[in-house]
Coordinates of C-alpha atoms and ligand atoms in Angstrom, one line a residue:
M21 CA -22.9 0.5 -20.6
I22 CA -23.4 -1.0 -17.9
V23 CA -26.1 -0.9 -15.1
L24 CA -25.3 -1.9 -11.5
K25 CA -28.4 -1.8 -9.4
D26 CA -30.2 -2.9 -6.3
I27 CA -27.0 -1.8 -4.3
A28 CA -29.1 -1.7 -0.7
E29 CA -25.9 0.4 0.8
L30 CA -22.8 2.2 -1.8
F31 CA -20.1 4.0 0.1
T32 CA -19.4 6.4 -2.2
L33 CA -16.7 8.2 0.1
S34 CA -17.2 11.4 -1.9
K35 CA -17.5 13.7 1.5
A36 CA -14.0 12.0 2.5
S37 CA -13.5 12.6 -1.3
H38 CA -13.4 16.7 -0.5
K39 CA -11.8 16.8 2.3
K40 CA -8.6 15.0 1.0
A41 CA -9.2 11.6 3.4
R42 CA -8.6 14.0 6.3
N43 CA -9.5 14.2 9.2
I44 CA -12.1 11.5 8.5
K45 CA -15.7 10.9 10.5
L46 CA -19.0 8.7 9.5
E47 CA -20.8 11.1 7.6
D48 CA -17.6 11.7 5.6
L49 CA -18.7 8.4 4.0
S50 CA -21.2 9.6 1.9
V51 CA -23.7 6.5 1.6
I52 CA -26.6 6.2 -0.8
K53 CA -29.3 4.2 -0.1
N54 CA -31.0 2.1 -2.6
A55 CA -27.8 2.9 -5.4
A56 CA -28.1 2.2 -8.2
M57 CA -24.2 3.6 -10.2
V58 CA -23.4 3.1 -14.2
I59 CA -20.3 2.3 -15.4
E60 CA -18.7 3.2 -18.7
K61 CA -15.6 2.2 -20.4
E62 CA -13.7 1.1 -17.3
K63 CA -14.8 4.5 -15.2
I64 CA -18.1 5.5 -13.9
V65 CA -20.4 7.8 -15.2
W66 CA -23.7 8.2 -12.9
V67 CA -24.0 7.0 -9.4
G68 CA -27.4 8.0 -7.3
E69 CA -30.2 6.1 -5.4
S70 CA -32.3 4.5 -8.3
K71 CA -35.4 5.9 -8.6
K72 CA -33.0 8.8 -10.3
L73 CA -31.1 7.4 -12.7
P74 CA -31.8 9.2 -15.8
P75 CA -34.7 7.0 -18.0
H76 CA -32.3 6.5 -21.3
Y77 CA -29.6 4.8 -19.0
K78 CA -32.8 2.6 -18.0
K79 CA -32.1 0.7 -21.7
S80 CA -29.0 -0.6 -21.5
K81 CA -27.3 -3.6 -20.1
S82 CA -27.9 -4.5 -16.3
V83 CA -26.6 -6.5 -13.3
S84 CA -28.9 -6.6 -9.6
L85 CA -26.2 -6.6 -6.6
K86 CA -28.9 -8.1 -5.5
K87 CA -29.5 -5.6 -2.1
K88 CA -26.0 -5.9 -1.1
T89 CA -23.7 -3.0 -0.1
V90 CA -20.8 -2.3 -2.3
L91 CA -18.1 -0.1 -1.9
P92 CA -14.4 0.9 -3.1
A93 CA -12.0 -1.5 -3.4
F94 CA -9.1 -1.5 -1.1
V95 CA -5.5 -0.5 -2.8
E96 CA -2.6 -1.9 -0.8
C97 CA 0.1 0.5 -1.2
H98 CA 3.6 -0.5 0.8
T99 CA 4.3 -4.3 -0.3
H100 CA 8.0 -5.8 -0.9
T101 CA 6.0 -9.1 -2.3
L102 CA 8.6 -10.2 -4.5
F103 CA 10.6 -12.2 -3.2
G104 CA 11.6 -15.8 -2.4
G105 CA 12.3 -18.6 0.5
T106 CA 11.1 -17.2 3.7
R107 CA 12.7 -15.7 7.0
A108 CA 10.8 -18.1 9.2
E109 CA 13.5 -19.5 11.2
E110 CA 14.5 -15.9 12.1
F111 CA 10.9 -15.1 13.4
E112 CA 11.8 -17.8 16.3
L113 CA 14.8 -16.7 16.9
R114 CA 13.1 -13.0 17.3
N115 CA 11.1 -15.1 19.6
Q116 CA 13.9 -16.6 21.6
G117 CA 15.4 -12.7 22.2
A118 CA 17.2 -11.8 19.7
S119 CA 16.6 -8.9 18.0
Y120 CA 16.2 -7.7 13.6
Q121 CA 19.7 -5.5 14.3
Q122 CA 21.5 -8.6 15.9
I123 CA 20.2 -10.7 12.8
A124 CA 20.9 -8.3 10.1
E125 CA 24.6 -8.2 11.8
K126 CA 24.9 -12.0 10.7
G127 CA 23.9 -11.6 7.8
G128 CA 20.0 -13.0 8.1
G129 CA 17.3 -9.8 7.2
I130 CA 17.4 -7.9 4.5
R131 CA 20.8 -9.6 3.6
S132 CA 19.2 -13.5 3.9
T133 CA 15.9 -12.2 1.1
V134 CA 19.1 -11.0 -1.4
N135 CA 20.7 -14.3 -1.4
Q136 CA 17.0 -15.8 -1.8
T137 CA 15.6 -14.1 -4.2
R138 CA 19.0 -14.5 -6.4
D139 CA 18.4 -18.2 -5.8
I140 CA 14.6 -18.5 -7.1
S141 CA 14.1 -18.6 -11.0
D142 CA 12.4 -15.8 -12.8
K143 CA 8.8 -18.1 -14.0
A144 CA 8.9 -19.5 -10.1
L145 CA 9.1 -15.7 -8.8
E146 CA 6.4 -14.3 -11.1
T147 CA 4.4 -17.6 -10.6
L148 CA 4.9 -16.9 -6.5
G149 CA 4.0 -13.4 -7.6
K150 CA 1.3 -14.0 -9.1
K151 CA 0.2 -16.0 -7.1
R152 CA 0.2 -12.9 -3.9
L153 CA -2.1 -10.9 -6.5
L154 CA -4.4 -13.3 -6.3
E155 CA -4.8 -13.6 -2.2
F156 CA -5.1 -9.9 -2.1
Q157 CA -7.6 -9.9 -5.0
R158 CA -9.8 -12.4 -3.5
Q159 CA -10.1 -9.6 0.1
G160 CA -10.7 -7.0 -2.3
V161 CA -7.5 -5.1 -3.1
T162 CA -7.3 -5.0 -6.6
T163 CA -4.3 -2.1 -6.6
V164 CA -0.6 -3.4 -5.3
E165 CA 2.1 -1.7 -5.0
I166 CA 5.6 -3.2 -4.7
K167 CA 8.9 -2.2 -4.3
S168 CA 12.0 -3.8 -5.0
G169 CA 14.8 -3.7 -2.8
Y170 CA 16.0 -7.1 -2.4
G171 CA 18.0 -7.4 -6.0
L172 CA 20.9 -4.6 -4.1
D173 CA 23.2 -4.7 -7.5
L174 CA 21.2 -3.0 -10.7
K175 CA 20.4 -6.1 -12.7
S176 CA 18.7 -7.4 -9.7
E177 CA 17.0 -4.0 -8.2
T178 CA 16.2 -4.4 -12.4
R179 CA 14.4 -8.0 -12.6
L180 CA 12.3 -7.6 -10.3
L181 CA 11.1 -4.5 -11.8
K182 CA 9.7 -5.1 -14.9
M183 CA 8.8 -9.2 -13.2
A184 CA 6.3 -5.8 -11.1
S185 CA 5.8 -4.2 -15.3
R186 CA 4.7 -8.2 -16.2
L187 CA 2.7 -8.2 -13.7
N188 CA 0.8 -5.6 -14.1
K189 CA -0.5 -6.7 -17.7
S190 CA -2.9 -9.2 -15.1
F191 CA -3.2 -5.8 -12.8
R192 CA -2.3 -2.7 -11.2
V193 CA 0.2 -3.2 -10.1
V194 CA 2.0 0.2 -9.1
S195 CA 6.2 -0.4 -8.9
T196 CA 8.8 2.0 -6.5
Y197 CA 12.8 1.2 -7.2
L198 CA 13.7 0.2 -2.8
G199 CA 17.9 0.2 -4.1
P200 CA 18.8 2.1 -1.0
H201 CA 17.1 -1.0 0.9
A202 CA 20.5 -2.4 2.7
V203 CA 23.8 -2.5 2.1
P204 CA 24.9 -5.5 -0.7
E205 CA 27.2 -8.1 1.0
K206 CA 30.1 -7.3 -1.5
H207 CA 30.1 -3.7 -0.2
S208 CA 32.0 -2.7 3.1
N209 CA 30.9 0.8 3.0
V210 CA 26.7 2.2 3.1
D211 CA 28.6 6.0 1.2
F212 CA 30.1 3.5 -1.5
Y213 CA 26.7 1.6 -2.3
L214 CA 25.2 4.6 -1.9
N215 CA 27.7 6.3 -4.2
E216 CA 26.8 3.4 -6.7
I217 CA 22.8 3.8 -7.2
L218 CA 23.1 7.6 -7.4
L219 CA 26.0 7.7 -10.3
E220 CA 25.6 4.5 -12.1
H221 CA 22.1 2.8 -10.9
L222 CA 19.5 5.6 -11.3
P223 CA 20.6 7.3 -14.6
K224 CA 20.1 3.7 -16.2
L225 CA 16.6 3.7 -14.2
A226 CA 15.7 6.4 -15.8
N227 CA 16.2 5.4 -18.9
S228 CA 14.8 2.0 -18.4
K229 CA 11.2 3.5 -17.8
L230 CA 10.9 1.1 -15.1
T231 CA 9.1 3.1 -12.7
K232 CA 8.7 6.7 -11.7
R233 CA 8.5 6.2 -7.7
A234 CA 11.9 5.2 -5.4
D235 CA 11.9 4.1 -1.6
I236 CA 14.9 4.4 0.8
F237 CA 15.3 3.2 4.2
V238 CA 16.9 5.5 6.3
D239 CA 17.3 4.2 9.7
K240 CA 20.2 3.3 12.1
G241 CA 22.6 1.2 10.4
Y242 CA 21.1 2.1 6.9
F243 CA 20.9 5.1 5.1
S244 CA 21.3 8.1 6.6
I245 CA 19.5 11.5 6.4
E246 CA 22.3 13.3 4.6
G247 CA 22.5 9.9 1.9
A248 CA 18.7 10.2 2.0
R249 CA 18.9 13.8 1.3
R250 CA 21.2 13.2 -2.3
Y251 CA 19.1 11.1 -3.4
A252 CA 16.0 12.8 -2.8
Q253 CA 17.8 15.5 -5.5
I254 CA 18.5 12.9 -8.5
I255 CA 14.4 11.6 -8.2
K256 CA 13.2 14.8 -7.8
S257 CA 14.8 15.9 -10.6
F258 CA 13.5 12.3 -12.5
G259 CA 10.1 13.5 -11.6
W260 CA 9.3 10.8 -9.3
D261 CA 7.8 10.8 -7.3
L262 CA 9.4 10.0 -3.3
V263 CA 8.9 7.2 -0.9
V264 CA 10.7 7.0 2.4
H265 CA 10.8 4.7 5.6
A266 CA 10.9 7.0 7.8
D267 CA 11.5 7.3 12.0
Q268 CA 10.8 2.9 12.3
M269 CA 13.3 1.5 14.4
H270 CA 14.8 4.5 16.1
R271 CA 14.2 8.5 15.1
T272 CA 16.7 9.2 12.2
G273 CA 14.1 13.1 11.1
A274 CA 13.5 11.2 8.4
T275 CA 9.4 11.8 8.5
Q276 CA 10.2 15.9 8.9
L277 CA 13.0 15.4 5.7
A278 CA 9.9 13.7 3.5
V279 CA 7.8 16.2 4.2
E280 CA 10.1 18.8 3.3
L281 CA 11.2 17.3 0.1
G282 CA 7.9 16.7 -0.7
A283 CA 7.7 12.7 -0.5
I284 CA 4.5 11.5 -1.6
S285 CA 4.6 9.4 1.8
A286 CA 6.0 9.0 5.5
D287 CA 6.3 5.1 6.3
H288 CA 6.8 3.4 9.4
V289 CA 6.4 7.1 11.2
I290 CA 6.4 5.2 14.4
Q291 CA 9.3 7.2 16.7
I292 CA 7.7 10.0 16.0
N293 CA 6.8 13.5 18.2
D294 CA 4.1 16.3 18.1
D295 CA 6.6 18.3 15.4
D296 CA 7.2 15.9 13.0
I297 CA 3.4 14.9 13.4
E298 CA 2.0 18.5 13.1
A299 CA 4.7 18.8 10.0
L300 CA 2.6 15.8 8.6
A301 CA -0.2 16.7 9.0
K302 CA 0.4 20.3 7.9
S303 CA 1.8 18.7 4.5
E304 CA 0.7 17.1 1.6
T305 CA 2.9 13.6 2.7
T306 CA 0.5 10.7 3.4
A307 CA 1.7 8.4 6.2
V308 CA 1.1 5.5 5.4
L309 CA 0.5 3.1 8.8
L310 CA 1.6 -0.7 9.1
P311 CA 0.6 -2.4 12.2
T312 CA 1.3 -6.1 11.1
S313 CA 4.8 -5.1 11.2
D314 CA 4.8 -3.4 14.3
L315 CA 2.9 -6.7 15.7
Y316 CA 5.7 -8.9 14.3
L317 CA 8.7 -6.5 15.2
K318 CA 7.4 -5.7 18.8
M319 CA 7.4 -2.8 18.6
N320 CA 5.0 0.2 19.5
Y321 CA 2.1 1.7 16.9
P322 CA 2.1 4.9 15.7
P323 CA 0.3 7.8 16.7
A324 CA -2.4 7.3 14.6
R325 CA -5.0 9.0 16.6
K326 CA -2.3 12.3 17.3
L327 CA -2.0 12.0 13.3
I328 CA -5.8 11.7 12.8
E329 CA -6.4 14.5 15.0
A330 CA -4.0 17.1 14.1
G331 CA -5.2 16.7 9.9
A332 CA -2.7 14.3 8.9
R333 CA -3.4 12.2 6.2
V334 CA -3.3 8.7 6.7
A335 CA -2.9 5.3 4.8
L336 CA -2.6 1.6 5.8
A337 CA -1.0 -1.0 4.5
T338 CA 0.5 -4.9 5.3
D339 CA 4.2 -4.2 5.0
F340 CA 4.3 -7.3 3.1
N341 CA 7.3 -8.6 3.7
P342 CA 9.0 -11.8 4.1
G343 CA 10.6 -10.7 7.1
T344 CA 8.8 -7.6 9.1
S345 CA 5.4 -8.9 8.3
P346 CA 5.0 -12.0 6.5
T347 CA 1.5 -11.8 6.1
Q348 CA -1.2 -10.5 2.7
D349 CA -3.7 -10.4 5.4
I350 CA -5.9 -6.7 5.2
S351 CA -8.1 -7.5 8.4
F352 CA -5.5 -8.2 10.1
V353 CA -3.9 -4.8 9.4
G354 CA -7.4 -3.1 9.5
V355 CA -8.1 -5.2 13.0
L356 CA -4.8 -4.3 14.8
A357 CA -5.4 -0.8 13.4
R358 CA -8.6 -0.4 15.6
L359 CA -7.2 -2.1 18.5
Q360 CA -3.8 -0.7 18.9
M361 CA -4.0 2.1 17.5
K362 CA -8.0 3.1 18.2
M363 CA -8.9 4.4 14.7
S364 CA -12.5 4.4 14.3
L365 CA -13.7 1.8 11.3
A366 CA -14.6 4.9 9.2
E367 CA -11.1 5.9 9.8
V368 CA -10.1 2.5 8.2
L369 CA -11.4 2.6 5.8
V370 CA -10.6 5.7 3.9
A371 CA -7.1 4.8 5.2
Y372 CA -7.5 1.4 2.9
T373 CA -8.8 3.5 0.1
L374 CA -9.1 6.8 -0.2
G375 CA -5.3 7.3 2.1
A376 CA -3.8 4.9 0.5
A377 CA -4.8 5.6 -3.4
Y378 CA -2.8 9.1 -2.0
A379 CA 0.0 7.1 -1.0
L380 CA 0.5 6.2 -4.5
G381 CA -0.9 9.5 -6.4
L382 CA -4.0 7.7 -8.0
Q383 CA -6.9 9.7 -5.4
N384 CA -7.9 11.2 -8.8
E385 CA -8.1 7.4 -10.4
L386 CA -9.5 5.4 -6.6
G387 CA -10.5 5.3 -4.0
S388 CA -13.7 6.3 -4.1
L389 CA -16.3 5.9 -6.3
E390 CA -17.2 8.4 -7.9
V391 CA -18.4 9.7 -11.7
G392 CA -15.0 10.1 -13.6
K393 CA -13.3 7.4 -11.4
V394 CA -12.8 3.9 -12.5
A395 CA -15.1 1.3 -11.7
D396 CA -12.9 -0.7 -9.3
F397 CA -15.5 -1.5 -6.0
I398 CA -16.1 -5.1 -4.2
V399 CA -19.7 -6.6 -3.5
L400 CA -20.3 -7.2 0.6
D401 CA -21.7 -10.3 1.6
S402 CA -22.8 -8.5 5.0
N403 CA -23.2 -6.0 7.2
W404 CA -19.8 -3.3 6.4
Q405 CA -19.5 -3.3 10.1
E406 CA -18.3 -6.9 10.0
L407 CA -15.4 -5.7 8.0
F408 CA -11.8 -5.4 9.9
Y409 CA -13.8 -7.0 12.7
Q410 CA -12.4 -10.8 12.4
V411 CA -8.9 -11.5 11.8
G412 CA -8.4 -14.0 8.5
H413 CA -11.5 -13.4 7.3
T414 CA -12.8 -10.6 4.3
P415 CA -16.4 -10.7 4.2
V416 CA -16.0 -9.8 0.7
Q417 CA -18.9 -11.5 -2.4
S418 CA -17.7 -10.3 -4.9
V419 CA -14.5 -8.3 -6.8
W420 CA -14.9 -5.7 -9.1
S421 CA -12.1 -4.2 -10.9
R422 CA -12.1 -1.8 -14.0
G423 CA -15.9 -2.8 -14.0
K424 CA -15.5 -5.6 -14.4
S425 CA -16.3 -8.9 -12.5
V426 CA -12.7 -10.5 -11.3
V427 CA -13.2 -12.4 -8.4
E428 CA -16.1 -14.5 -6.9
N429 CA -15.6 -15.7 -3.5
K430 CA -17.7 -18.5 -2.5
L431 CA -18.5 -17.8 1.3
Ligands
NIG517 O1 8.8 -2.3 5.4 N1 11.9 -1.3 6.3 C1 13.1 -1.9 5.8 N2 12.2 -2.8 4.8 C2 11.1 -3.6 5.1 C3 11.8 -4.9 6.4 C4 12.4 -5.3 4.5 C5 12.5 -6.9 5.8 O2 12.7 -7.0 6.8 O3 13.2 -8.1 4.5 C6 9.9 -3.1 6.3 O4 9.9 -3.5 7.2
FE518 FE1 8.0 -1.5 4.3

């Protein structure tokens, strides 16, 4: 048992949690001033004003948080963290006028990362994975979703999922299978590859118990709506969560399909219309917004304001990958959300905590600081308004996960 005391402001997000992270207003952050929080066995057992701390806790070990601000730790719900190599040269080509699609057609893009990921040893890739997780953690992120998808064949995809589960031992990692990310070089045809996934890869992966989530990239030149339907049917028969990279480059109708199939999240959702927004708003599917990848691709941003005002639940994430979003900087994501998508700071904060926890199905454990939830939180070195303000800087002094301090930043 540990009592955390001398908290100047404790952002519990309890009202946001009652509203299932929808239509967030400033008061939904549910801030308690002069607060204390009690943790037992990794979980929060009491939160409230210090002066109301029940007497029986007063004899327990206590830690002073020195009049700082405490918020829920961030949840990074969409990344492609396990990859080898870089695509820096493609970034230059794109800036000189080549399109993402043109580069992909010439064997670059996702396929280039697939080759570079196969060429790197297990040890080197795992070391990179750890380094990248620490980079997220330093910024206050204690949960990171990692997709496979840079393997494509069963052996290489399994290798990535196994690595993600090894990384989960020292960090909270949620893995997602993304075999249908691109068509591998040796297959000339998307249907042939999808059939192989459905008939051979998925049954073996289900037996391996390496993951419980599966994603698919639905877009022109990638996977079709019909393909996604067939994929979803099998995923659902396993009881796994379905995720869809939806309406990113072109409007294919994937967002509405994701809603219809009860996907846990629809990610990107850039090329969406009012009907798609309405469908998301009425559903339990979280819209995951990835503004750094939109900036790198020089695309439009998703209609965040319309989504929020219609009542959809939104999450924010980096989409960290070497092609469309070579950044792990969550401050960059938040600043773009505020500047380009006109999200309020309260909306950004909830999207990066509770909204993202929903996208991972972890809303009962993470994303707010309430009794019964896991004690994952950050202690700020500044006022909360300095969050998502200065790109490249997160004013996080310390990061706690499962009730233990895991990072002390020198600021
Ligand atoms: O989320 N859209 C598909 N997948 C990634 C891009 C991956 C890559 O280019 O390597 C994305 O943007
Ligand atoms: Fe992605």
